[in-house]
Amino acid sequence: MTAERIPATTKHPPYEGEVDDLSIIYPSTDGEPMAEDDAQLTAMLDTIPTLREWFDNREDVYAGGDMLMYYRMNDNQTRVAPDVFVVFGVGKHSRRSWIVWREGKAPDLVMEMASGSTWRRDMREKRGIYASMGVTEYWRFDPTGNYFTPPLIGERLEGAEYQPMPLATDGEGALWGRSAVLRLDICARPGPEGNLLRLYDPDSGQWLRTHHEEAAARQATEAALRDEAAARQATEAALRDEAAARQATETALRDEAAARRSAEDELRLLRERLRELQSE
């Protein structure tokens, strides 16, 4: 599956009258772990590669996560680290950190995955930061269901404030929201150990595969190809055996015919000899 071209927004904080001090170093790590627990980590590691694969054919889209993001010029102490973010209208090259004024814009979409130590900041402080940066859509997901209800919240920036986006619930208890930025549905599905964040393409009617599902599908395809190759080899071997058996049968028939001709020749000679003896 591939993503269609989506126009990029260009919102970012103004820096009128400021000069970028290139001598300032902006660290790429703050020494904090990528995630607090397995639920938060799984949600991040499922979502980031899925979005990267979805936008693989777009050279002007960057999808990433757990990256320090600096949004105040010449200030390397003020930063935020979105769990997942997507930016349109920028290069896909690798980065160690995101410096908003040098990139030319802030993310178009941010997702935060809740944990015990982060969910309050996600709902309050980070919400204000992303609004001030001009992040168009802000999504929050609670993989455990322990921190807020409902476990999926989507908001869109209207002016300077975020406004909630509508969510629907299906017959299986899953929450669905439409991301206009991604042109995908974002879904929180109940699972055996909590909630699962999944992405759905409404145009194709297909779920976007996680990297685990991609690997499983690839392994299944490779196994099917191996089985097909083994079946083809078995068929070719059977055909070779059949041809060999046919050749053996033909050889036996030729040998039988030759023996019959030899016997007939011998019998003819005996009869001729007999006639000669009878004529003496």
Short mmCIF file of N, CA, C and O in Angstrom, two decimals, residues 97-230:
data_model
loop_
_atom_site.label_atom_id
_atom_site.label_comp_id
_atom_site.label_asym_id
_atom_site.label_seq_id
_atom_site.Cartn_x
_atom_site.Cartn_y
_atom_site.Cartn_z
N SER A 97 18.13 15.22 15.86
CA SER A 97 17.15 16.01 16.62
C SER A 97 16.39 16.86 15.62
O SER A 97 16.76 16.96 14.45
N TRP A 98 15.28 17.46 16.10
CA TRP A 98 14.45 18.29 15.22
C TRP A 98 14.53 19.72 15.72
O TRP A 98 14.07 20.04 16.82
N ILE A 99 15.13 20.60 14.91
CA ILE A 99 15.25 22.01 15.26
C ILE A 99 14.27 22.75 14.37
O ILE A 99 14.49 22.91 13.16
N VAL A 100 13.17 23.19 14.96
CA VAL A 100 12.01 23.66 14.19
C VAL A 100 12.37 24.77 13.22
O VAL A 100 11.99 24.72 12.05
N TRP A 101 13.10 25.80 13.67
CA TRP A 101 13.36 26.93 12.79
C TRP A 101 14.31 26.56 11.64
O TRP A 101 14.25 27.16 10.57
N ARG A 102 15.16 25.56 11.83
CA ARG A 102 16.05 25.15 10.75
C ARG A 102 15.33 24.23 9.75
O ARG A 102 15.63 24.24 8.56
N GLU A 103 14.40 23.43 10.26
CA GLU A 103 13.61 22.59 9.36
C GLU A 103 12.59 23.42 8.58
O GLU A 103 12.15 23.03 7.50
N GLY A 104 12.19 24.56 9.17
CA GLY A 104 11.22 25.42 8.51
C GLY A 104 9.80 25.20 8.99
O GLY A 104 8.90 25.95 8.60
N LYS A 105 9.58 24.21 9.86
CA LYS A 105 8.22 23.98 10.34
C LYS A 105 8.21 22.97 11.47
O LYS A 105 9.18 22.20 11.67
N ALA A 106 7.10 22.95 12.19
CA ALA A 106 6.85 21.97 13.23
C ALA A 106 6.12 20.77 12.62
O ALA A 106 5.70 20.81 11.47
N PRO A 107 5.96 19.69 13.38
CA PRO A 107 5.20 18.55 12.85
C PRO A 107 3.77 18.93 12.49
O PRO A 107 3.19 19.87 13.05
N ASP A 108 3.21 18.18 11.56
CA ASP A 108 1.80 18.33 11.22
C ASP A 108 0.94 17.49 12.14
O ASP A 108 -0.24 17.80 12.36
N LEU A 109 1.51 16.42 12.66
CA LEU A 109 0.77 15.53 13.56
C LEU A 109 1.71 15.00 14.62
O LEU A 109 2.86 14.66 14.32
N VAL A 110 1.21 14.94 15.84
CA VAL A 110 1.95 14.35 16.95
C VAL A 110 1.04 13.36 17.66
O VAL A 110 -0.17 13.60 17.82
N MET A 111 1.62 12.22 18.09
CA MET A 111 0.92 11.25 18.93
C MET A 111 1.75 11.05 20.19
O MET A 111 2.97 10.90 20.12
N GLU A 112 1.08 11.01 21.32
CA GLU A 112 1.72 10.68 22.58
C GLU A 112 1.09 9.41 23.13
O GLU A 112 -0.14 9.27 23.12
N MET A 113 1.93 8.49 23.60
CA MET A 113 1.47 7.23 24.19
C MET A 113 1.58 7.36 25.71
O MET A 113 2.67 7.62 26.24
N ALA A 114 0.48 7.17 26.40
CA ALA A 114 0.44 7.46 27.83
C ALA A 114 1.21 6.43 28.65
O ALA A 114 1.23 5.24 28.34
N SER A 115 1.85 6.92 29.69
CA SER A 115 2.44 6.08 30.73
C SER A 115 2.17 6.74 32.06
O SER A 115 1.69 7.88 32.12
N GLY A 116 2.52 6.05 33.14
CA GLY A 116 2.21 6.57 34.46
C GLY A 116 2.83 7.92 34.75
O GLY A 116 2.26 8.74 35.47
N SER A 117 4.03 8.17 34.20
CA SER A 117 4.73 9.42 34.51
C SER A 117 4.55 10.49 33.45
O SER A 117 5.00 11.62 33.65
N THR A 118 3.89 10.16 32.33
CA THR A 118 3.82 11.13 31.24
C THR A 118 2.41 11.62 30.91
O THR A 118 2.26 12.67 30.28
N TRP A 119 1.37 10.90 31.31
CA TRP A 119 0.05 11.20 30.76
C TRP A 119 -0.47 12.57 31.18
O TRP A 119 -1.13 13.25 30.38
N ARG A 120 -0.15 12.99 32.38
CA ARG A 120 -0.63 14.32 32.81
C ARG A 120 0.05 15.41 31.99
O ARG A 120 -0.61 16.37 31.55
N ARG A 121 1.36 15.28 31.77
CA ARG A 121 2.07 16.28 30.96
C ARG A 121 1.57 16.25 29.52
O ARG A 121 1.48 17.29 28.87
N ASP A 122 1.26 15.04 29.01
CA ASP A 122 0.74 14.93 27.64
C ASP A 122 -0.56 15.72 27.49
O ASP A 122 -0.78 16.38 26.47
N MET A 123 -1.42 15.66 28.51
CA MET A 123 -2.74 16.28 28.43
C MET A 123 -2.70 17.78 28.71
O MET A 123 -3.62 18.50 28.28
N ARG A 124 -1.66 18.26 29.39
CA ARG A 124 -1.65 19.67 29.79
C ARG A 124 -0.49 20.43 29.15
O ARG A 124 -0.67 21.15 28.17
N GLU A 125 0.70 20.24 29.68
CA GLU A 125 1.85 21.03 29.23
C GLU A 125 2.16 20.80 27.74
O GLU A 125 2.31 21.76 26.98
N LYS A 126 2.27 19.55 27.35
CA LYS A 126 2.61 19.27 25.95
C LYS A 126 1.52 19.75 25.00
O LYS A 126 1.81 20.19 23.88
N ARG A 127 0.31 19.66 25.44
CA ARG A 127 -0.81 20.13 24.61
C ARG A 127 -0.63 21.61 24.27
O ARG A 127 -0.82 22.03 23.12
N GLY A 128 -0.25 22.40 25.27
CA GLY A 128 -0.03 23.82 25.03
C GLY A 128 1.20 24.07 24.16
O GLY A 128 1.19 24.96 23.30
N ILE A 129 2.24 23.27 24.37
CA ILE A 129 3.46 23.42 23.56
C ILE A 129 3.16 23.15 22.09
O ILE A 129 3.54 23.93 21.21
N TYR A 130 2.45 22.05 21.83
CA TYR A 130 2.17 21.70 20.44
C TYR A 130 1.24 22.71 19.77
O TYR A 130 1.40 23.01 18.59
N ALA A 131 0.32 23.26 20.55
CA ALA A 131 -0.55 24.30 19.99
C ALA A 131 0.26 25.53 19.61
O ALA A 131 0.07 26.13 18.54
N SER A 132 1.19 25.92 20.48
CA SER A 132 2.00 27.10 20.19
C SER A 132 2.94 26.87 19.01
O SER A 132 3.29 27.82 18.30
N MET A 133 3.33 25.62 18.79
CA MET A 133 4.21 25.29 17.66
C MET A 133 3.43 25.24 16.35
O MET A 133 4.02 25.27 15.27
N GLY A 134 2.11 25.11 16.44
CA GLY A 134 1.30 25.01 15.23
C GLY A 134 1.09 23.59 14.74
O GLY A 134 0.84 23.37 13.55
N VAL A 135 1.20 22.60 15.64
CA VAL A 135 0.95 21.20 15.26
C VAL A 135 -0.54 21.04 14.96
O VAL A 135 -1.39 21.26 15.82
N THR A 136 -0.86 20.63 13.74
CA THR A 136 -2.26 20.63 13.29
C THR A 136 -3.12 19.62 14.04
O THR A 136 -4.24 19.93 14.46
N GLU A 137 -2.63 18.40 14.21
CA GLU A 137 -3.38 17.36 14.92
C GLU A 137 -2.57 16.82 16.07
O GLU A 137 -1.36 16.54 15.92
N TYR A 138 -3.24 16.67 17.20
CA TYR A 138 -2.59 16.12 18.40
C TYR A 138 -3.43 14.94 18.89
O TYR A 138 -4.59 15.11 19.24
N TRP A 139 -2.82 13.74 18.90
CA TRP A 139 -3.49 12.52 19.32
C TRP A 139 -2.84 11.98 20.58
O TRP A 139 -1.61 12.04 20.74
N ARG A 140 -3.68 11.47 21.48
CA ARG A 140 -3.19 10.83 22.70
C ARG A 140 -3.81 9.44 22.80
O ARG A 140 -5.01 9.27 22.58
N PHE A 141 -2.97 8.48 23.15
CA PHE A 141 -3.40 7.08 23.21
C PHE A 141 -2.95 6.47 24.52
O PHE A 141 -1.79 6.63 24.93
N ASP A 142 -3.86 5.80 25.18
CA ASP A 142 -3.57 5.12 26.45
C ASP A 142 -3.60 3.61 26.20
O ASP A 142 -4.68 3.01 26.15
N PRO A 143 -2.45 2.95 26.06
CA PRO A 143 -2.44 1.52 25.75
C PRO A 143 -2.96 0.64 26.88
O PRO A 143 -3.45 -0.46 26.62
N THR A 144 -2.88 1.11 28.11
CA THR A 144 -3.33 0.30 29.24
C THR A 144 -4.77 0.60 29.64
O THR A 144 -5.42 -0.24 30.28
N GLY A 145 -5.27 1.78 29.29
CA GLY A 145 -6.61 2.17 29.73
C GLY A 145 -6.65 2.61 31.18
O GLY A 145 -7.74 2.77 31.75
N ASN A 146 -5.48 2.85 31.79
CA ASN A 146 -5.42 3.19 33.21
C ASN A 146 -5.42 4.69 33.48
O ASN A 146 -5.62 5.10 34.62
N TYR A 147 -5.21 5.52 32.46
CA TYR A 147 -4.91 6.91 32.73
C TYR A 147 -5.97 7.89 32.24
O TYR A 147 -6.15 8.94 32.85
N PHE A 148 -6.64 7.61 31.15
CA PHE A 148 -7.73 8.50 30.75
C PHE A 148 -8.75 7.74 29.92
O PHE A 148 -8.47 6.67 29.37
N THR A 149 -9.96 8.29 29.91
CA THR A 149 -11.09 7.71 29.19
C THR A 149 -11.72 8.78 28.30
O THR A 149 -12.00 9.89 28.78
N PRO A 150 -11.93 8.46 27.03
CA PRO A 150 -11.62 7.22 26.35
C PRO A 150 -10.11 7.07 26.12
O PRO A 150 -9.38 8.05 26.26
N PRO A 151 -9.65 5.86 25.73
CA PRO A 151 -8.22 5.65 25.58
C PRO A 151 -7.61 6.26 24.33
O PRO A 151 -6.40 6.19 24.13
N LEU A 152 -8.44 6.88 23.48
CA LEU A 152 -7.94 7.57 22.29
C LEU A 152 -8.60 8.93 22.22
O LEU A 152 -9.82 9.05 22.31
N ILE A 153 -7.78 9.97 22.07
CA ILE A 153 -8.27 11.34 21.96
C ILE A 153 -7.56 12.01 20.79
O ILE A 153 -6.33 11.97 20.70
N GLY A 154 -8.34 12.59 19.91
CA GLY A 154 -7.77 13.33 18.79
C GLY A 154 -8.26 14.77 18.81
O GLY A 154 -9.45 15.02 19.02
N GLU A 155 -7.35 15.71 18.61
CA GLU A 155 -7.71 17.13 18.59
C GLU A 155 -7.08 17.80 17.38
O GLU A 155 -5.98 17.45 16.94
N ARG A 156 -7.80 18.79 16.86
CA ARG A 156 -7.32 19.55 15.71
C ARG A 156 -7.19 21.00 16.09
O ARG A 156 -8.06 21.56 16.78
N LEU A 157 -6.11 21.64 15.64
CA LEU A 157 -5.86 23.02 15.99
C LEU A 157 -6.77 23.94 15.19
O LEU A 157 -6.79 23.92 13.96
N GLU A 158 -7.56 24.71 15.91
CA GLU A 158 -8.45 25.70 15.30
C GLU A 158 -8.04 27.05 15.87
O GLU A 158 -8.28 27.35 17.04
N GLY A 159 -7.40 27.88 15.03
CA GLY A 159 -6.84 29.12 15.56
C GLY A 159 -5.66 28.79 16.45
O GLY A 159 -4.69 28.18 16.02
N ALA A 160 -5.75 29.18 17.70
CA ALA A 160 -4.67 28.92 18.65
C ALA A 160 -5.02 27.82 19.64
O ALA A 160 -4.24 27.52 20.54
N GLU A 161 -6.21 27.22 19.49
CA GLU A 161 -6.68 26.24 20.47
C GLU A 161 -7.00 24.90 19.79
O GLU A 161 -7.43 24.86 18.63
N TYR A 162 -6.82 23.83 20.54
CA TYR A 162 -7.20 22.51 20.06
C TYR A 162 -8.68 22.27 20.32
O TYR A 162 -9.19 22.59 21.40
N GLN A 163 -9.34 21.70 19.32
CA GLN A 163 -10.73 21.31 19.44
C GLN A 163 -10.84 19.80 19.23
O GLN A 163 -10.15 19.25 18.37
N PRO A 164 -11.70 19.13 20.01
CA PRO A 164 -11.79 17.67 19.89
C PRO A 164 -12.34 17.24 18.53
O PRO A 164 -13.21 17.90 17.96
N MET A 165 -11.81 16.14 18.04
CA MET A 165 -12.32 15.54 16.81
C MET A 165 -13.27 14.40 17.18
O MET A 165 -13.07 13.73 18.21
N PRO A 166 -14.30 14.16 16.38
CA PRO A 166 -15.26 13.12 16.73
C PRO A 166 -14.66 11.73 16.62
O PRO A 166 -13.84 11.45 15.74
N LEU A 167 -15.09 10.86 17.54
CA LEU A 167 -14.70 9.45 17.52
C LEU A 167 -15.96 8.60 17.44
O LEU A 167 -17.01 8.97 17.96
N ALA A 168 -15.84 7.46 16.81
CA ALA A 168 -16.95 6.52 16.71
C ALA A 168 -16.52 5.20 17.35
O ALA A 168 -15.33 4.86 17.38
N THR A 169 -17.50 4.45 17.86
CA THR A 169 -17.23 3.14 18.45
C THR A 169 -17.91 2.08 17.61
O THR A 169 -19.10 2.20 17.28
N ASP A 170 -17.17 1.03 17.26
CA ASP A 170 -17.77 -0.04 16.45
C ASP A 170 -18.33 -1.13 17.34
O ASP A 170 -18.30 -1.04 18.58
N GLY A 171 -18.86 -2.17 16.74
CA GLY A 171 -19.53 -3.23 17.49
C GLY A 171 -18.59 -4.05 18.36
O GLY A 171 -19.05 -4.77 19.25
N GLU A 172 -17.29 -3.94 18.12
CA GLU A 172 -16.31 -4.67 18.93
C GLU A 172 -15.70 -3.81 20.02
O GLU A 172 -14.75 -4.22 20.68
N GLY A 173 -16.24 -2.60 20.19
CA GLY A 173 -15.75 -1.73 21.24
C GLY A 173 -14.53 -0.92 20.87
O GLY A 173 -13.93 -0.27 21.73
N ALA A 174 -14.14 -0.93 19.59
CA ALA A 174 -12.97 -0.16 19.15
C ALA A 174 -13.36 1.28 18.87
O ALA A 174 -14.45 1.55 18.36
N LEU A 175 -12.46 2.20 19.20
CA LEU A 175 -12.67 3.63 18.93
C LEU A 175 -12.01 3.99 17.60
O LEU A 175 -10.87 3.59 17.32
N TRP A 176 -12.74 4.77 16.79
CA TRP A 176 -12.25 5.17 15.48
C TRP A 176 -12.26 6.69 15.36
O TRP A 176 -13.24 7.34 15.72
N GLY A 177 -11.16 7.24 14.84
CA GLY A 177 -11.09 8.66 14.53
C GLY A 177 -10.42 8.87 13.19
O GLY A 177 -9.52 8.11 12.84
N ARG A 178 -10.83 9.88 12.45
CA ARG A 178 -10.27 10.14 11.13
C ARG A 178 -9.21 11.24 11.23
O ARG A 178 -9.49 12.35 11.68
N SER A 179 -7.99 10.93 10.78
CA SER A 179 -6.94 11.94 10.71
C SER A 179 -6.96 12.56 9.32
O SER A 179 -6.63 11.90 8.33
N ALA A 180 -7.33 13.84 9.25
CA ALA A 180 -7.33 14.53 7.97
C ALA A 180 -5.90 14.76 7.48
O ALA A 180 -5.65 14.80 6.27
N VAL A 181 -4.96 14.89 8.40
CA VAL A 181 -3.56 15.08 8.03
C VAL A 181 -3.01 13.84 7.34
O VAL A 181 -2.39 13.92 6.28
N LEU A 182 -3.24 12.67 7.93
CA LEU A 182 -2.71 11.42 7.37
C LEU A 182 -3.62 10.81 6.31
O LEU A 182 -3.19 9.95 5.55
N ARG A 183 -4.88 11.22 6.30
CA ARG A 183 -5.91 10.59 5.49
C ARG A 183 -6.02 9.10 5.83
O ARG A 183 -6.17 8.24 4.97
N LEU A 184 -5.93 8.84 7.12
CA LEU A 184 -6.06 7.49 7.65
C LEU A 184 -7.00 7.53 8.84
O LEU A 184 -7.17 8.57 9.48
N ASP A 185 -7.58 6.37 9.14
CA ASP A 185 -8.33 6.23 10.39
C ASP A 185 -7.38 5.73 11.47
O ASP A 185 -6.56 4.84 11.23
N ILE A 186 -7.49 6.32 12.65
CA ILE A 186 -6.70 5.89 13.80
C ILE A 186 -7.65 5.16 14.74
O ILE A 186 -8.72 5.67 15.08
N CYS A 187 -7.27 3.96 15.11
CA CYS A 187 -8.19 3.08 15.84
C CYS A 187 -7.53 2.55 17.11
O CYS A 187 -6.37 2.13 17.09
N ALA A 188 -8.27 2.58 18.20
CA ALA A 188 -7.84 1.95 19.45
C ALA A 188 -8.71 0.71 19.65
O ALA A 188 -9.91 0.82 19.89
N ARG A 189 -8.10 -0.45 19.51
CA ARG A 189 -8.84 -1.72 19.58
C ARG A 189 -8.55 -2.42 20.90
O ARG A 189 -7.39 -2.54 21.30
N PRO A 190 -9.59 -2.91 21.58
CA PRO A 190 -9.35 -3.68 22.81
C PRO A 190 -8.58 -4.96 22.49
O PRO A 190 -8.86 -5.64 21.50
N GLY A 191 -7.59 -5.26 23.31
CA GLY A 191 -6.80 -6.47 23.14
C GLY A 191 -6.75 -7.26 24.44
O GLY A 191 -7.26 -6.82 25.47
N PRO A 192 -6.13 -8.44 24.41
CA PRO A 192 -6.08 -9.28 25.61
C PRO A 192 -5.31 -8.65 26.75
O PRO A 192 -5.54 -8.97 27.92
N GLU A 193 -4.35 -7.75 26.44
CA GLU A 193 -3.52 -7.14 27.48
C GLU A 193 -3.62 -5.62 27.49
O GLU A 193 -2.72 -4.94 27.98
N GLY A 194 -4.69 -5.08 26.92
CA GLY A 194 -4.84 -3.64 26.86
C GLY A 194 -5.36 -3.20 25.51
O GLY A 194 -5.99 -3.98 24.78
N ASN A 195 -5.10 -1.95 25.17
CA ASN A 195 -5.56 -1.40 23.90
C ASN A 195 -4.45 -1.43 22.85
O ASN A 195 -3.27 -1.25 23.18
N LEU A 196 -4.83 -1.65 21.61
CA LEU A 196 -3.88 -1.67 20.50
C LEU A 196 -4.18 -0.50 19.58
O LEU A 196 -5.33 -0.27 19.22
N LEU A 197 -3.15 0.26 19.21
CA LEU A 197 -3.31 1.36 18.28
C LEU A 197 -3.06 0.84 16.87
O LEU A 197 -2.00 0.30 16.58
N ARG A 198 -4.04 1.00 16.00
CA ARG A 198 -3.92 0.52 14.62
C ARG A 198 -4.31 1.63 13.66
O ARG A 198 -5.12 2.50 13.99
N LEU A 199 -3.77 1.56 12.46
CA LEU A 199 -4.04 2.53 11.40
C LEU A 199 -4.74 1.84 10.25
O LEU A 199 -4.38 0.71 9.87
N TYR A 200 -5.74 2.51 9.69
CA TYR A 200 -6.59 1.91 8.66
C TYR A 200 -6.72 2.86 7.49
O TYR A 200 -6.94 4.07 7.67
N ASP A 201 -6.58 2.32 6.28
CA ASP A 201 -6.72 3.12 5.07
C ASP A 201 -8.15 3.00 4.56
O ASP A 201 -8.53 1.97 4.01
N PRO A 202 -8.96 4.05 4.70
CA PRO A 202 -10.36 3.95 4.26
C PRO A 202 -10.51 3.85 2.75
O PRO A 202 -11.52 3.35 2.26
N ASP A 203 -9.50 4.31 1.99
CA ASP A 203 -9.59 4.24 0.53
C ASP A 203 -9.47 2.81 0.03
O ASP A 203 -10.21 2.39 -0.86
N SER A 204 -8.53 2.06 0.58
CA SER A 204 -8.34 0.67 0.15
C SER A 204 -9.13 -0.32 1.00
O SER A 204 -9.29 -1.48 0.62
N GLY A 205 -9.62 0.15 2.17
CA GLY A 205 -10.33 -0.75 3.06
C GLY A 205 -9.42 -1.76 3.72
O GLY A 205 -9.84 -2.88 4.04
N GLN A 206 -8.16 -1.38 3.97
CA GLN A 206 -7.18 -2.31 4.54
C GLN A 206 -6.50 -1.70 5.76
O GLN A 206 -6.27 -0.49 5.82
N TRP A 207 -6.15 -2.57 6.71
CA TRP A 207 -5.35 -2.15 7.85
C TRP A 207 -3.91 -2.00 7.40
O TRP A 207 -3.41 -2.78 6.59
N LEU A 208 -3.23 -1.00 7.92
CA LEU A 208 -1.80 -0.89 7.70
C LEU A 208 -1.11 -1.91 8.60
O LEU A 208 -1.41 -2.00 9.80
N ARG A 209 -0.20 -2.67 8.04
CA ARG A 209 0.47 -3.71 8.82
C ARG A 209 1.55 -3.11 9.72
O ARG A 209 2.26 -2.20 9.34
N THR A 210 1.65 -3.68 10.93
CA THR A 210 2.77 -3.34 11.80
C THR A 210 4.00 -4.07 11.27
O THR A 210 3.91 -4.94 10.40
N HIS A 211 5.17 -3.73 11.81
CA HIS A 211 6.40 -4.39 11.35
C HIS A 211 6.37 -5.88 11.67
O HIS A 211 6.91 -6.69 10.93
N HIS A 212 5.69 -6.25 12.78
CA HIS A 212 5.56 -7.68 13.09
C HIS A 212 4.70 -8.37 12.03
O HIS A 212 5.04 -9.48 11.57
N GLU A 213 3.61 -7.73 11.66
CA GLU A 213 2.73 -8.31 10.65
C GLU A 213 3.39 -8.34 9.28
O GLU A 213 3.22 -9.30 8.51
N GLU A 214 4.18 -7.30 8.97
CA GLU A 214 4.92 -7.29 7.71
C GLU A 214 5.91 -8.45 7.68
O GLU A 214 6.04 -9.14 6.67
N ALA A 215 6.62 -8.66 8.80
CA ALA A 215 7.59 -9.75 8.87
C ALA A 215 6.88 -11.10 8.74
O ALA A 215 7.35 -12.00 8.04
N ALA A 216 5.73 -11.25 9.44
CA ALA A 216 4.98 -12.50 9.35
C ALA A 216 4.47 -12.74 7.94
O ALA A 216 4.53 -13.87 7.42
N ALA A 217 3.97 -11.67 7.29
CA ALA A 217 3.48 -11.81 5.92
C ALA A 217 4.61 -12.16 4.97
O ALA A 217 4.45 -12.99 4.06
N ARG A 218 5.77 -11.53 5.19
CA ARG A 218 6.93 -11.82 4.34
C ARG A 218 7.37 -13.27 4.53
O ARG A 218 7.68 -13.98 3.56
N GLN A 219 7.40 -13.72 5.80
CA GLN A 219 7.78 -15.11 6.06
C GLN A 219 6.78 -16.08 5.44
O GLN A 219 7.17 -17.12 4.89
N ALA A 220 5.47 -15.73 5.52
CA ALA A 220 4.45 -16.59 4.93
C ALA A 220 4.61 -16.64 3.41
O ALA A 220 4.48 -17.72 2.80
N THR A 221 4.92 -15.49 2.81
CA THR A 221 5.13 -15.46 1.36
C THR A 221 6.36 -16.28 0.98
O THR A 221 6.33 -17.05 0.01
N GLU A 222 7.44 -16.10 1.74
CA GLU A 222 8.65 -16.86 1.46
C GLU A 222 8.41 -18.36 1.63
O GLU A 222 8.90 -19.18 0.83
N ALA A 223 7.65 -18.74 2.68
CA ALA A 223 7.33 -20.15 2.89
C ALA A 223 6.49 -20.69 1.74
O ALA A 223 6.70 -21.82 1.27
N ALA A 224 5.52 -19.89 1.28
CA ALA A 224 4.68 -20.31 0.16
C ALA A 224 5.51 -20.48 -1.11
O ALA A 224 5.31 -21.42 -1.89
N LEU A 225 6.46 -19.55 -1.32
CA LEU A 225 7.34 -19.66 -2.49
C LEU A 225 8.23 -20.90 -2.39
O LEU A 225 8.47 -21.58 -3.40
N ARG A 226 8.71 -21.16 -1.17
CA ARG A 226 9.53 -22.38 -0.99
C ARG A 226 8.70 -23.62 -1.25
O ARG A 226 9.16 -24.57 -1.91
N ASP A 227 7.46 -23.63 -0.74
CA ASP A 227 6.59 -24.79 -0.97
C ASP A 227 6.29 -24.94 -2.46
O ASP A 227 6.26 -26.06 -2.99
N GLU A 228 6.06 -23.79 -3.13
CA GLU A 228 5.78 -23.84 -4.57
C GLU A 228 6.99 -24.37 -5.33
O GLU A 228 6.85 -25.19 -6.24
N ALA A 229 8.20 -23.90 -4.92
CA ALA A 229 9.42 -24.38 -5.58
C ALA A 229 9.62 -25.87 -5.33
O ALA A 229 10.00 -26.62 -6.24
N ALA A 230 9.35 -26.32 -4.07
CA ALA A 230 9.50 -27.74 -3.76
C ALA A 230 8.50 -28.57 -4.55
O ALA A 230 8.84 -29.66 -5.06
#
